[in-house]
mmCIF file of N, CA and C in Angstrom:
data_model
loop_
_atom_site.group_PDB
_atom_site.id
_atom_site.type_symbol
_atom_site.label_atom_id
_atom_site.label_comp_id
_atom_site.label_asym_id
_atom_site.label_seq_id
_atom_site.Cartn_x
_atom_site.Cartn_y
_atom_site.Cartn_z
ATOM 1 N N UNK U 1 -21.280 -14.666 12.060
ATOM 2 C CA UNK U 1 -20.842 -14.506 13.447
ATOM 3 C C UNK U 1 -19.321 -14.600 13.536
ATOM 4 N N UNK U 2 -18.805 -15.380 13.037
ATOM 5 C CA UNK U 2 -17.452 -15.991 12.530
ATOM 6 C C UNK U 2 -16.416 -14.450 12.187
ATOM 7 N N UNK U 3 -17.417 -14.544 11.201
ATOM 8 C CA UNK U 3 -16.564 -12.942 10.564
ATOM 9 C C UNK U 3 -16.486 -11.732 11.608
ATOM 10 N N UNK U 4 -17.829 -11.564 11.971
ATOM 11 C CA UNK U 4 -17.146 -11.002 13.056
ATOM 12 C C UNK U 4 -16.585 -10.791 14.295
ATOM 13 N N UNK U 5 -16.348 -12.032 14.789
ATOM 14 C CA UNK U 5 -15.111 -12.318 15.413
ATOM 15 C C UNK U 5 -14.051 -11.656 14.916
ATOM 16 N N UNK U 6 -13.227 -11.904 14.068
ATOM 17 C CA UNK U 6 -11.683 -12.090 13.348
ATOM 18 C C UNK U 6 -12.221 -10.493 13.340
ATOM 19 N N UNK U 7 -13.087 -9.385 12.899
ATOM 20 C CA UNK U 7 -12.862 -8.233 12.344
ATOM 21 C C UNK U 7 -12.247 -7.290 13.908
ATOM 22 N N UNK U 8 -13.258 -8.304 14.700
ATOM 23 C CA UNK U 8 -13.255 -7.499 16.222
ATOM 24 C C UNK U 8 -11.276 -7.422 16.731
ATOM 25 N N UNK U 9 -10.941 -9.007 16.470
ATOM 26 C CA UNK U 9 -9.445 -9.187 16.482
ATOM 27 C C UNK U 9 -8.556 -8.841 15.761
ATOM 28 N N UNK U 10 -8.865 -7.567 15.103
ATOM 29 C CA UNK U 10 -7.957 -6.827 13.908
ATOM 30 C C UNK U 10 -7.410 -5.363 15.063
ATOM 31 N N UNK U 11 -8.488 -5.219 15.499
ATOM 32 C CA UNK U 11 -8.372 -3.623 16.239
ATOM 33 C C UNK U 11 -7.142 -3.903 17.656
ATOM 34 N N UNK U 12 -6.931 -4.599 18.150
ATOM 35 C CA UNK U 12 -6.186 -4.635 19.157
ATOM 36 C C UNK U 12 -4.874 -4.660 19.109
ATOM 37 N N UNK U 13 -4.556 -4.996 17.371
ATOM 38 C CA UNK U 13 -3.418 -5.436 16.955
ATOM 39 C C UNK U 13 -3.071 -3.410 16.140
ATOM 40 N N UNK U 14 -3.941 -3.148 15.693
ATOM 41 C CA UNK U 14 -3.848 -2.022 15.124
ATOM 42 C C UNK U 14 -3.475 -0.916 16.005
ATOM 43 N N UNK U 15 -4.370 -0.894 17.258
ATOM 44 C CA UNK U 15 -3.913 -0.434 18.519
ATOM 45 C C UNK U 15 -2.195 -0.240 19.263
ATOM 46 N N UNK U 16 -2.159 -1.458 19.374
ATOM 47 C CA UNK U 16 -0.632 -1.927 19.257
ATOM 48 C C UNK U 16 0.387 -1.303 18.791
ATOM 49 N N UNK U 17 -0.082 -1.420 17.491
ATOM 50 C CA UNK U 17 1.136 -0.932 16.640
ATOM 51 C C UNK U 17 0.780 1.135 16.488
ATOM 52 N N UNK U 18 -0.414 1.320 16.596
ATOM 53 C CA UNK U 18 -0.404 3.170 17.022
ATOM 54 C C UNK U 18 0.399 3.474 18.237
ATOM 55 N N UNK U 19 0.152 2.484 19.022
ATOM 56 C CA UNK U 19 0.791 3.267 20.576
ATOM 57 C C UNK U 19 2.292 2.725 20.348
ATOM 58 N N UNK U 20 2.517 1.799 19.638
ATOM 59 C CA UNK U 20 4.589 2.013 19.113
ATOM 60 C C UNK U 20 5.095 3.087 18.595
ATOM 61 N N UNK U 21 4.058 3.130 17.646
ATOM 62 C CA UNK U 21 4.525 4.475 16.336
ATOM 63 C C UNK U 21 4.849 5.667 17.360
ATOM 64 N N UNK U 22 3.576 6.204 18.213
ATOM 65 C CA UNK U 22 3.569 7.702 19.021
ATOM 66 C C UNK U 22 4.908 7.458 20.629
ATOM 67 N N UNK U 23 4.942 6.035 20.681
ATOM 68 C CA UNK U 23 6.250 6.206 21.285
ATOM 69 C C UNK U 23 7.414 6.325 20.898
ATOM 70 N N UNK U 24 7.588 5.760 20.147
ATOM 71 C CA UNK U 24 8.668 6.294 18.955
ATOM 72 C C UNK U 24 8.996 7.429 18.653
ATOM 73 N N UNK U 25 7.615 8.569 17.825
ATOM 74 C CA UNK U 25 7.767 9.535 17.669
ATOM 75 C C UNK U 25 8.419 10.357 19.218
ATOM 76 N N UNK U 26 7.649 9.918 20.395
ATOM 77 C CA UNK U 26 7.817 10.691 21.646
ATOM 78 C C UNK U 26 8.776 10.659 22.024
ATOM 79 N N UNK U 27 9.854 10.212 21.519
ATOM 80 C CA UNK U 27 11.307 9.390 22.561
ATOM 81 C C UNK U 27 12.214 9.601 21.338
ATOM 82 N N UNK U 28 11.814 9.908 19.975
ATOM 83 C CA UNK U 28 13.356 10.669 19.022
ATOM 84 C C UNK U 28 13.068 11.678 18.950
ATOM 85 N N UNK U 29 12.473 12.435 19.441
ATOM 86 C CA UNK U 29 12.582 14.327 19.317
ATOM 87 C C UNK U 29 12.026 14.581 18.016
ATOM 88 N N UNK U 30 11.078 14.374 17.675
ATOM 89 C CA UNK U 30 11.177 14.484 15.978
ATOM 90 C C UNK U 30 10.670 16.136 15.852
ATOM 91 N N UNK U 31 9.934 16.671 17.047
ATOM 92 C CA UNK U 31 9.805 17.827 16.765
ATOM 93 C C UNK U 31 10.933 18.800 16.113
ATOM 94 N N UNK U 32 11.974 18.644 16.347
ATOM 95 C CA UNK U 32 13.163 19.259 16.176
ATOM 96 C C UNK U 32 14.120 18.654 14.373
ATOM 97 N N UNK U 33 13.644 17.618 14.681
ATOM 98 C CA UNK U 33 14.405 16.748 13.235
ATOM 99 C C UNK U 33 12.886 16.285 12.421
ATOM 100 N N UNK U 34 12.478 16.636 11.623
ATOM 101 C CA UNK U 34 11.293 16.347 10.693
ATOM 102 C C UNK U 34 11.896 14.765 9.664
ATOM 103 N N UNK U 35 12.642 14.984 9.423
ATOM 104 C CA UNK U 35 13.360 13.991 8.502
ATOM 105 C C UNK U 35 12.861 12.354 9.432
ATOM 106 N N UNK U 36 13.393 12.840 10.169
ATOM 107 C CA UNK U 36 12.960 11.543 11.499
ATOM 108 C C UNK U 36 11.703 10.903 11.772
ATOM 109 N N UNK U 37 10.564 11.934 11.760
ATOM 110 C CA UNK U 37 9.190 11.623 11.791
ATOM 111 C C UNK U 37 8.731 11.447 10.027
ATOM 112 N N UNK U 38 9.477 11.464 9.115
ATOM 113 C CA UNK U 38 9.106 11.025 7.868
ATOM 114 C C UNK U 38 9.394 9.175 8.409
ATOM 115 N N UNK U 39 10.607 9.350 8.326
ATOM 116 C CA UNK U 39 10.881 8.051 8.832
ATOM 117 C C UNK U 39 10.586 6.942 9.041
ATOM 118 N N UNK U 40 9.381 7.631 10.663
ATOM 119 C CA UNK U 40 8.928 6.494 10.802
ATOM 120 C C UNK U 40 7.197 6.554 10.360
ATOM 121 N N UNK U 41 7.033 7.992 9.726
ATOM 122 C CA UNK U 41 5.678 7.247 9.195
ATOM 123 C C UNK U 41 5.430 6.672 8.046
ATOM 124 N N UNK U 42 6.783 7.132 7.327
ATOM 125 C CA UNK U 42 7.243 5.600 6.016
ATOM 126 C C UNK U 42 7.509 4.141 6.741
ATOM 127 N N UNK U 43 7.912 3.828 7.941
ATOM 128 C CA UNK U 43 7.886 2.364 8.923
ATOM 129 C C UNK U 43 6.786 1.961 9.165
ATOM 130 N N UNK U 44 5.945 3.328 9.582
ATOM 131 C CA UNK U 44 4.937 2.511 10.046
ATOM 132 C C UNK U 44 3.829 2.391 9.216
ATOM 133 N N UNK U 45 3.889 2.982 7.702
ATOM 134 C CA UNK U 45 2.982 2.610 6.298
ATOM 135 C C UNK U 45 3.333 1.165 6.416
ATOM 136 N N UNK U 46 4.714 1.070 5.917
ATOM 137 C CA UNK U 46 5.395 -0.498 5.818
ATOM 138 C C UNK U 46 4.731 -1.057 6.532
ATOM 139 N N UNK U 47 4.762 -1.080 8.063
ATOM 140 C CA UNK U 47 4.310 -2.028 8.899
ATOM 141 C C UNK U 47 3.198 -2.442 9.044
ATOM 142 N N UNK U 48 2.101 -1.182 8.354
ATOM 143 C CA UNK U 48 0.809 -1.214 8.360
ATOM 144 C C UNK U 48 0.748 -2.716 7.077
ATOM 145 N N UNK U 49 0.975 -1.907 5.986
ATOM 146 C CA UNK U 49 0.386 -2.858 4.807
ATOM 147 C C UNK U 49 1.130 -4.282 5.220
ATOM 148 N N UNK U 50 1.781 -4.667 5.909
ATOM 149 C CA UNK U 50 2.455 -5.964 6.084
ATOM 150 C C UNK U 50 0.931 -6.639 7.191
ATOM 151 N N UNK U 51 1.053 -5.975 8.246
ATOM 152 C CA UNK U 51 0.292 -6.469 9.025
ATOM 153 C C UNK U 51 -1.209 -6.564 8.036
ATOM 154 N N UNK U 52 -1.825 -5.436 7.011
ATOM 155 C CA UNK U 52 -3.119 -5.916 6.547
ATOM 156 C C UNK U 52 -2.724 -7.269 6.053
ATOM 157 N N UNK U 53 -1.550 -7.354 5.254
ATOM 158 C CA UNK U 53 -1.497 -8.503 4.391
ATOM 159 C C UNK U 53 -1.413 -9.942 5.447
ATOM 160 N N UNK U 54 -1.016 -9.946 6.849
ATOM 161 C CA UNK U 54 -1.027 -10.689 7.213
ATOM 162 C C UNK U 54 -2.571 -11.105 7.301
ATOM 163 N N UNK U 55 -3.481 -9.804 8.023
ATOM 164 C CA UNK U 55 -4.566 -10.386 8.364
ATOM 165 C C UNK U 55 -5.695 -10.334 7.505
ATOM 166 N N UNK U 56 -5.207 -9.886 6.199
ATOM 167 C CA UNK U 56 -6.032 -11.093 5.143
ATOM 168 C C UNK U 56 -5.431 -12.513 4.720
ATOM 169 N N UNK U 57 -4.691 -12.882 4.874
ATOM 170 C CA UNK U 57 -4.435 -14.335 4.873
ATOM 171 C C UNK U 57 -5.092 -14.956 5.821
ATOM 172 N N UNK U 58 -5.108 -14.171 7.156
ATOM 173 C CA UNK U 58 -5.695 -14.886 8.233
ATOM 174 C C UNK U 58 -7.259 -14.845 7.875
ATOM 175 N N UNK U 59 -7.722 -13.686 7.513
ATOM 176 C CA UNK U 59 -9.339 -14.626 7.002
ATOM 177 C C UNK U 59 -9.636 -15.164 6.267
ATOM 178 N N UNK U 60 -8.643 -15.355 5.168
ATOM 179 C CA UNK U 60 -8.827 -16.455 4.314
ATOM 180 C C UNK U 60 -8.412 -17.774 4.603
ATOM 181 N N UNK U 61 -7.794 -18.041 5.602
ATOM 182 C CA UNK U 61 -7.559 -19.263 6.227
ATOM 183 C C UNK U 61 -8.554 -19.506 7.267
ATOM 184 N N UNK U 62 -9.289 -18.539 8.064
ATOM 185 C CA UNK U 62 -10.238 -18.389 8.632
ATOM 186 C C UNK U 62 -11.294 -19.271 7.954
ATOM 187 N N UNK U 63 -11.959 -18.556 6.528
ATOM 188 C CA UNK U 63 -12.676 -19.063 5.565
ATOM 189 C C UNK U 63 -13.019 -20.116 5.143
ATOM 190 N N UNK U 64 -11.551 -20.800 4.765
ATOM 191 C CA UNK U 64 -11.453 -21.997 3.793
ATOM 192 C C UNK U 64 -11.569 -23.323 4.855
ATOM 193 N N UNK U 65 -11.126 -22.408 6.560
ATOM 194 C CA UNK U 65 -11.672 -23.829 7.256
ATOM 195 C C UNK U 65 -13.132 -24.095 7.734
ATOM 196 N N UNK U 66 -13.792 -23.358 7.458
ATOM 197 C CA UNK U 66 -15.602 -23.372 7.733
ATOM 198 C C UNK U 66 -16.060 -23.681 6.607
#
């Protein structure tokens, strides 16, 4: 039950960070500059694997306290 809690509290955060990325993209013109939309979907890889890595620590701290 536990577990899925924490899986349900992964998506809102993932959410989050999609609707930054497409504002981002929407507000530097990238249609016009491609270099730009490399950019930030090399930022927002980065940002991705940071945030998984956060929230596997968080279920493993989740874990180790049950």
């Amino acid at each position: 039950m536990e577990h899925g809690s924490t899986g349900l509290n992964q998506y809102p955060v993932l959410a989050l960070c999609h609707s930054i990325l497409f504002w981002r993209i929407r507000h530097s013109g990238t249609h016009s500059n491609p270099s730009t939309l490399q950019n930030i979907l090399h930022m927002s890889f980065e940002g991705f694997k940071a945030l998984r890595h956060i929230i596997l620590s968080l279920q493993k701290e989740n874990s180790t306290v049950t």
